[in-house]
Amino acid sequence: LSLSGVLLIILPPELSKSASSTAATSGYSILGDALVLLSTVCCSFYTIWGREIVKRVPSFVVTAYAVIIGAIFLYPCALYEGGLPAAVKMSGASWLCVLYLALFATAFAYFVWYYLLEKLNASFMGIFLNLQPLIGILLGNLLLREPLTQWTFSGGALIIAGVYIASQFEGSQKEKAVSDPA
C-alpha cells in the first residue's frame, strides 16, 4: 500500500493523463526516481544490518562509524564538485548549512535511529522508511514552494494508510508471540 502511494507521488504527471500538469515535468528524471527507490531498498538493508550491529556495539559507536564511512564515500563527490578550493569560497550561510547537515541531519539523526534500533524491532523501524518520500515532498512544498497535486494527496494517504496498517500488524504479531508460548 505504501509503495503504491510512493509510486503515485513520484510518477510523472504524463503517466497520470493529467494535461494541466504536463508542463511541470519538463525536468522529470526517471533516473532520479529510480535512485530514490534504490535508496529506500538500501536503507532497508542498512536497517536490518544495523540492528544486528547495535546488538553488539553501542549506538554511539555505530553512528560514528556510519558518519566516517559516509564521509569517505562522499569525498570523491566533493573532489568532483571542486574540492577544497570550492569549499574555501563558500559563504558563511553555506557553512552554516553544512554544519546543520553534519550535526543534526546526519550525526544526531543517525544516533537517534540507532538508539531506537537498539530498543525496537528492525522490521517495525523499517515500516517508517516509507514516510521519507512523503516528508520530502511536504518539506519541498513548505520550504521551496513546490506544488502539491491531487496525486500527492492521494499517494500520501496510501503511504500513511500502509504505515498505519503495517505498524498495527507488527504490534499484533508481537502481542501474539508473547501471549501464545506454544
GROMACS .gro file of C-alpha atoms in nm, residues 47-48 51 117 119-128 130 161-179:
model
   34
   47THR     CA    1   1.839  -0.105   0.897
   48ILE     CA    2   1.836  -0.485   0.914
   51ARG     CA    3   2.004  -0.391   1.403
  117LEU     CA    4   1.707   0.035   1.664
  119LYS     CA    5   1.521  -0.075   2.154
  120LEU     CA    6   1.280  -0.167   1.872
  121ASN     CA    7   1.244  -0.437   1.609
  122ALA     CA    8   1.417  -0.360   1.275
  123SER     CA    9   1.108  -0.456   1.074
  124PHE     CA   10   0.899  -0.216   1.283
  125MET     CA   11   1.153   0.064   1.227
  126GLY     CA   12   1.166  -0.016   0.855
  127ILE     CA   13   0.794   0.048   0.819
  128PHE     CA   14   0.853   0.417   0.879
  130ASN     CA   15   0.803   0.461   0.365
  161ALA     CA   16  -0.252   0.401   0.547
  162GLY     CA   17   0.017   0.147   0.464
  163VAL     CA   18   0.239   0.259   0.751
  164TYR     CA   19  -0.055   0.256   0.991
  165ILE     CA   20  -0.173  -0.092   0.887
  166ALA     CA   21   0.182  -0.234   0.894
  167SER     CA   22   0.253  -0.086   1.237
  168GLN     CA   23  -0.072  -0.231   1.371
  169PHE     CA   24   0.013  -0.572   1.225
  170GLU     CA   25   0.364  -0.557   1.373
  171GLY     CA   26   0.220  -0.483   1.717
  172SER     CA   27  -0.035  -0.764   1.697
  173GLN     CA   28   0.237  -1.010   1.596
  174LYS     CA   29   0.446  -0.910   1.898
  175GLU     CA   30   0.148  -0.945   2.135
  176LYS     CA   31   0.061  -1.284   1.988
  177ALA     CA   32   0.420  -1.406   2.023
  178VAL     CA   33   0.424  -1.303   2.389
  179SER     CA   34   0.080  -1.432   2.485
   0.00000   0.00000   0.00000
